[in-house]
Amino acid sequence: MEILVTIISLTLFGGLLLSPILLLRFVNSTYTKYKFIAYLTIGVFLTAFIAFVFAWWGDASDDLLLKHYGYNFDGWSEEERCEKVAPENLEKVRSLVTSMMGIGWPLKAIMSYVFYSPYLLLVYVATYL
């Protein structure tokens, strides 16, 4: 299960890194008058969608792994929540529960996209230098 989660996460991360490059090739092969505007518009929507899916997947995969390990979300105490978790997975479950605390995935997606968005311009400038 962890391998599947890792593969999907790496695929989404690769999509974030490769989509501006592939989009630039696509825009350059078309006969549009304003290539930069087309690249930037499509790029912002495409990469924002991938970033939001990536952030959602980070949250959903934690839930999926916790269910896989036997964690009881409806338990009242720590003992009741972890009673079906195997002893060898107890530390992994506790780290997953701790990682789920804090800000939600939509805010994580917005904050990560703020730092990611200059990459679109960097790719565009790097291809023309």
PDB file of C-alpha atoms in Angstrom:
ATOM      1  CA  MET A   1       0.000   0.000   0.000  1.00  0.00           C
ATOM      2  CA  GLU A   2       2.832   2.387   0.804  1.00  0.00           C
ATOM      3  CA  ILE A   3       4.417   1.642  -2.563  1.00  0.00           C
ATOM      4  CA  LEU A   4       1.180   2.556  -4.349  1.00  0.00           C
ATOM      5  CA  VAL A   5       0.926   5.816  -2.395  1.00  0.00           C
ATOM      6  CA  THR A   6       4.551   6.644  -3.190  1.00  0.00           C
ATOM      7  CA  ILE A   7       4.118   5.890  -6.898  1.00  0.00           C
ATOM      8  CA  ILE A   8       1.057   8.133  -7.164  1.00  0.00           C
ATOM      9  CA  SER A   9       2.798  10.918  -5.239  1.00  0.00           C
ATOM     10  CA  LEU A  10       5.880  10.737  -7.457  1.00  0.00           C
ATOM     11  CA  THR A  11       3.692  10.740 -10.568  1.00  0.00           C
ATOM     12  CA  LEU A  12       1.916  13.901  -9.429  1.00  0.00           C
ATOM     13  CA  PHE A  13       5.232  15.533  -8.521  1.00  0.00           C
ATOM     14  CA  GLY A  14       6.629  14.596 -11.933  1.00  0.00           C
ATOM     15  CA  GLY A  15       3.512  16.104 -13.500  1.00  0.00           C
ATOM     16  CA  LEU A  16       4.199  19.354 -11.684  1.00  0.00           C
ATOM     17  CA  LEU A  17       7.774  19.432 -12.922  1.00  0.00           C
ATOM     18  CA  LEU A  18       7.184  18.291 -16.505  1.00  0.00           C
ATOM     19  CA  SER A  19       3.877  19.957 -17.363  1.00  0.00           C
ATOM     20  CA  PRO A  20       5.349  23.454 -17.999  1.00  0.00           C
ATOM     21  CA  ILE A  21       7.971  21.965 -20.318  1.00  0.00           C
ATOM     22  CA  LEU A  22       5.449  19.895 -22.251  1.00  0.00           C
ATOM     23  CA  LEU A  23       3.010  22.801 -22.352  1.00  0.00           C
ATOM     24  CA  LEU A  24       5.673  25.094 -23.766  1.00  0.00           C
ATOM     25  CA  ARG A  25       6.409  22.602 -26.527  1.00  0.00           C
ATOM     26  CA  PHE A  26       2.691  22.385 -27.293  1.00  0.00           C
ATOM     27  CA  VAL A  27       2.226  26.173 -27.385  1.00  0.00           C
ATOM     28  CA  ASN A  28       5.281  26.623 -29.604  1.00  0.00           C
ATOM     29  CA  SER A  29       3.962  24.046 -32.072  1.00  0.00           C
ATOM     30  CA  THR A  30       0.642  25.851 -32.461  1.00  0.00           C
ATOM     31  CA  TYR A  31       0.119  29.001 -34.484  1.00  0.00           C
ATOM     32  CA  THR A  32      -1.015  31.386 -31.790  1.00  0.00           C
ATOM     33  CA  LYS A  33      -0.232  35.075 -31.908  1.00  0.00           C
ATOM     34  CA  TYR A  34       0.390  35.585 -28.189  1.00  0.00           C
ATOM     35  CA  LYS A  35       2.361  32.519 -27.149  1.00  0.00           C
ATOM     36  CA  PHE A  36       3.392  33.866 -23.745  1.00  0.00           C
ATOM     37  CA  ILE A  37      -0.181  34.717 -22.747  1.00  0.00           C
ATOM     38  CA  ALA A  38      -1.427  31.320 -23.931  1.00  0.00           C
ATOM     39  CA  TYR A  39       1.400  29.525 -22.115  1.00  0.00           C
ATOM     40  CA  LEU A  40       0.855  31.451 -18.900  1.00  0.00           C
ATOM     41  CA  THR A  41      -2.924  31.080 -18.895  1.00  0.00           C
ATOM     42  CA  ILE A  42      -2.995  27.381 -19.638  1.00  0.00           C
ATOM     43  CA  GLY A  43       0.028  26.798 -17.407  1.00  0.00           C
ATOM     44  CA  VAL A  44      -1.513  28.477 -14.370  1.00  0.00           C
ATOM     45  CA  PHE A  45      -4.748  26.509 -14.660  1.00  0.00           C
ATOM     46  CA  LEU A  46      -3.038  23.199 -15.413  1.00  0.00           C
ATOM     47  CA  THR A  47      -0.391  23.396 -12.721  1.00  0.00           C
ATOM     48  CA  ALA A  48      -2.848  24.774 -10.148  1.00  0.00           C
ATOM     49  CA  PHE A  49      -5.069  21.771 -10.802  1.00  0.00           C
ATOM     50  CA  ILE A  50      -2.138  19.373 -10.420  1.00  0.00           C
ATOM     51  CA  ALA A  51      -0.975  21.161  -7.255  1.00  0.00           C
ATOM     52  CA  PHE A  52      -4.439  20.930  -5.705  1.00  0.00           C
ATOM     53  CA  VAL A  53      -4.718  17.245  -6.601  1.00  0.00           C
ATOM     54  CA  PHE A  54      -1.232  16.667  -5.171  1.00  0.00           C
ATOM     55  CA  ALA A  55      -2.158  18.399  -1.901  1.00  0.00           C
ATOM     56  CA  TRP A  56      -5.456  16.519  -1.700  1.00  0.00           C
ATOM     57  CA  TRP A  57      -3.670  13.243  -2.362  1.00  0.00           C
ATOM     58  CA  GLY A  58      -1.246  13.929   0.477  1.00  0.00           C
ATOM     59  CA  ASP A  59      -4.179  14.168   2.866  1.00  0.00           C
ATOM     60  CA  ALA A  60      -6.200  11.329   1.354  1.00  0.00           C
ATOM     61  CA  SER A  61      -3.230   8.970   1.283  1.00  0.00           C
ATOM     62  CA  ASP A  62      -2.676   9.506   5.011  1.00  0.00           C
ATOM     63  CA  ASP A  63      -6.302   8.536   5.650  1.00  0.00           C
ATOM     64  CA  LEU A  64      -5.956   5.544   3.354  1.00  0.00           C
ATOM     65  CA  LEU A  65      -2.791   4.335   5.073  1.00  0.00           C
ATOM     66  CA  LEU A  66      -4.316   4.767   8.520  1.00  0.00           C
ATOM     67  CA  LYS A  67      -7.328   2.664   7.491  1.00  0.00           C
ATOM     68  CA  HIS A  68      -4.961   0.086   6.030  1.00  0.00           C
ATOM     69  CA  TYR A  69      -3.049  -0.151   9.309  1.00  0.00           C
ATOM     70  CA  GLY A  70      -6.302  -0.610  11.284  1.00  0.00           C
ATOM     71  CA  TYR A  71      -6.595   2.809  12.895  1.00  0.00           C
ATOM     72  CA  ASN A  72     -10.065   3.548  14.323  1.00  0.00           C
ATOM     73  CA  PHE A  73     -11.025   7.160  13.581  1.00  0.00           C
ATOM     74  CA  ASP A  74     -14.126   6.930  15.782  1.00  0.00           C
ATOM     75  CA  GLY A  75     -12.311   5.913  18.957  1.00  0.00           C
ATOM     76  CA  TRP A  76     -12.563   8.068  22.072  1.00  0.00           C
ATOM     77  CA  SER A  77      -9.116   7.411  23.466  1.00  0.00           C
ATOM     78  CA  GLU A  78      -5.690   6.713  22.059  1.00  0.00           C
ATOM     79  CA  GLU A  79      -5.938   3.082  23.199  1.00  0.00           C
ATOM     80  CA  GLU A  80      -9.288   2.599  21.470  1.00  0.00           C
ATOM     81  CA  ARG A  81      -8.080   4.195  18.226  1.00  0.00           C
ATOM     82  CA  CYS A  82      -4.954   2.040  18.062  1.00  0.00           C
ATOM     83  CA  GLU A  83      -6.307  -1.280  19.384  1.00  0.00           C
ATOM     84  CA  LYS A  84      -6.364  -2.961  15.942  1.00  0.00           C
ATOM     85  CA  VAL A  85      -2.981  -1.591  14.859  1.00  0.00           C
ATOM     86  CA  ALA A  86      -0.161  -4.128  14.825  1.00  0.00           C
ATOM     87  CA  PRO A  87       2.652  -3.306  17.285  1.00  0.00           C
ATOM     88  CA  GLU A  88       5.220  -2.994  14.494  1.00  0.00           C
ATOM     89  CA  ASN A  89       3.062  -0.349  12.756  1.00  0.00           C
ATOM     90  CA  LEU A  90       2.233   1.663  15.860  1.00  0.00           C
ATOM     91  CA  GLU A  91       5.042   4.179  15.416  1.00  0.00           C
ATOM     92  CA  LYS A  92       4.152   4.707  11.735  1.00  0.00           C
ATOM     93  CA  VAL A  93       0.496   5.273  12.666  1.00  0.00           C
ATOM     94  CA  ARG A  94       1.413   7.797  15.336  1.00  0.00           C
ATOM     95  CA  SER A  95       3.593   9.716  12.881  1.00  0.00           C
ATOM     96  CA  LEU A  96       0.766   9.728  10.301  1.00  0.00           C
ATOM     97  CA  VAL A  97      -1.721  11.012  12.890  1.00  0.00           C
ATOM     98  CA  THR A  98       0.716  13.742  13.906  1.00  0.00           C
ATOM     99  CA  SER A  99       1.297  14.745  10.278  1.00  0.00           C
ATOM    100  CA  MET A 100      -2.451  15.139   9.739  1.00  0.00           C
ATOM    101  CA  MET A 101      -2.679  17.815  12.425  1.00  0.00           C
ATOM    102  CA  GLY A 102      -2.224  21.458  11.485  1.00  0.00           C
ATOM    103  CA  ILE A 103      -3.401  23.331   8.426  1.00  0.00           C
ATOM    104  CA  GLY A 104      -5.674  21.625   5.929  1.00  0.00           C
ATOM    105  CA  TRP A 105      -4.804  20.494   2.436  1.00  0.00           C
ATOM    106  CA  PRO A 106      -6.424  23.464   0.612  1.00  0.00           C
ATOM    107  CA  LEU A 107      -4.209  25.924   2.455  1.00  0.00           C
ATOM    108  CA  LYS A 108      -1.179  23.706   1.883  1.00  0.00           C
ATOM    109  CA  ALA A 109      -1.997  23.691  -1.829  1.00  0.00           C
ATOM    110  CA  ILE A 110      -2.329  27.459  -1.986  1.00  0.00           C
ATOM    111  CA  MET A 111       0.894  28.039  -0.073  1.00  0.00           C
ATOM    112  CA  SER A 112       2.839  25.537  -2.158  1.00  0.00           C
ATOM    113  CA  TYR A 113       1.510  27.026  -5.396  1.00  0.00           C
ATOM    114  CA  VAL A 114       2.716  30.477  -4.352  1.00  0.00           C
ATOM    115  CA  PHE A 115       6.240  29.072  -4.178  1.00  0.00           C
ATOM    116  CA  TYR A 116       5.808  26.918  -7.288  1.00  0.00           C
ATOM    117  CA  SER A 117       4.365  29.555  -9.655  1.00  0.00           C
ATOM    118  CA  PRO A 118       7.709  31.253 -10.505  1.00  0.00           C
ATOM    119  CA  TYR A 119       8.746  27.916 -12.006  1.00  0.00           C
ATOM    120  CA  LEU A 120       6.412  28.595 -14.949  1.00  0.00           C
ATOM    121  CA  LEU A 121       8.249  31.811 -15.744  1.00  0.00           C
ATOM    122  CA  LEU A 122      11.627  30.208 -15.120  1.00  0.00           C
ATOM    123  CA  VAL A 123      10.907  27.476 -17.663  1.00  0.00           C
ATOM    124  CA  TYR A 124       9.718  30.028 -20.215  1.00  0.00           C
ATOM    125  CA  VAL A 125      12.762  32.254 -19.776  1.00  0.00           C
ATOM    126  CA  ALA A 126      15.195  29.312 -19.726  1.00  0.00           C
ATOM    127  CA  THR A 127      13.955  28.022 -23.090  1.00  0.00           C
ATOM    128  CA  TYR A 128      14.551  31.369 -24.782  1.00  0.00           C
ATOM    129  CA  LEU A 129      18.017  32.000 -23.385  1.00  0.00           C
TER     130      LEU A 129
END
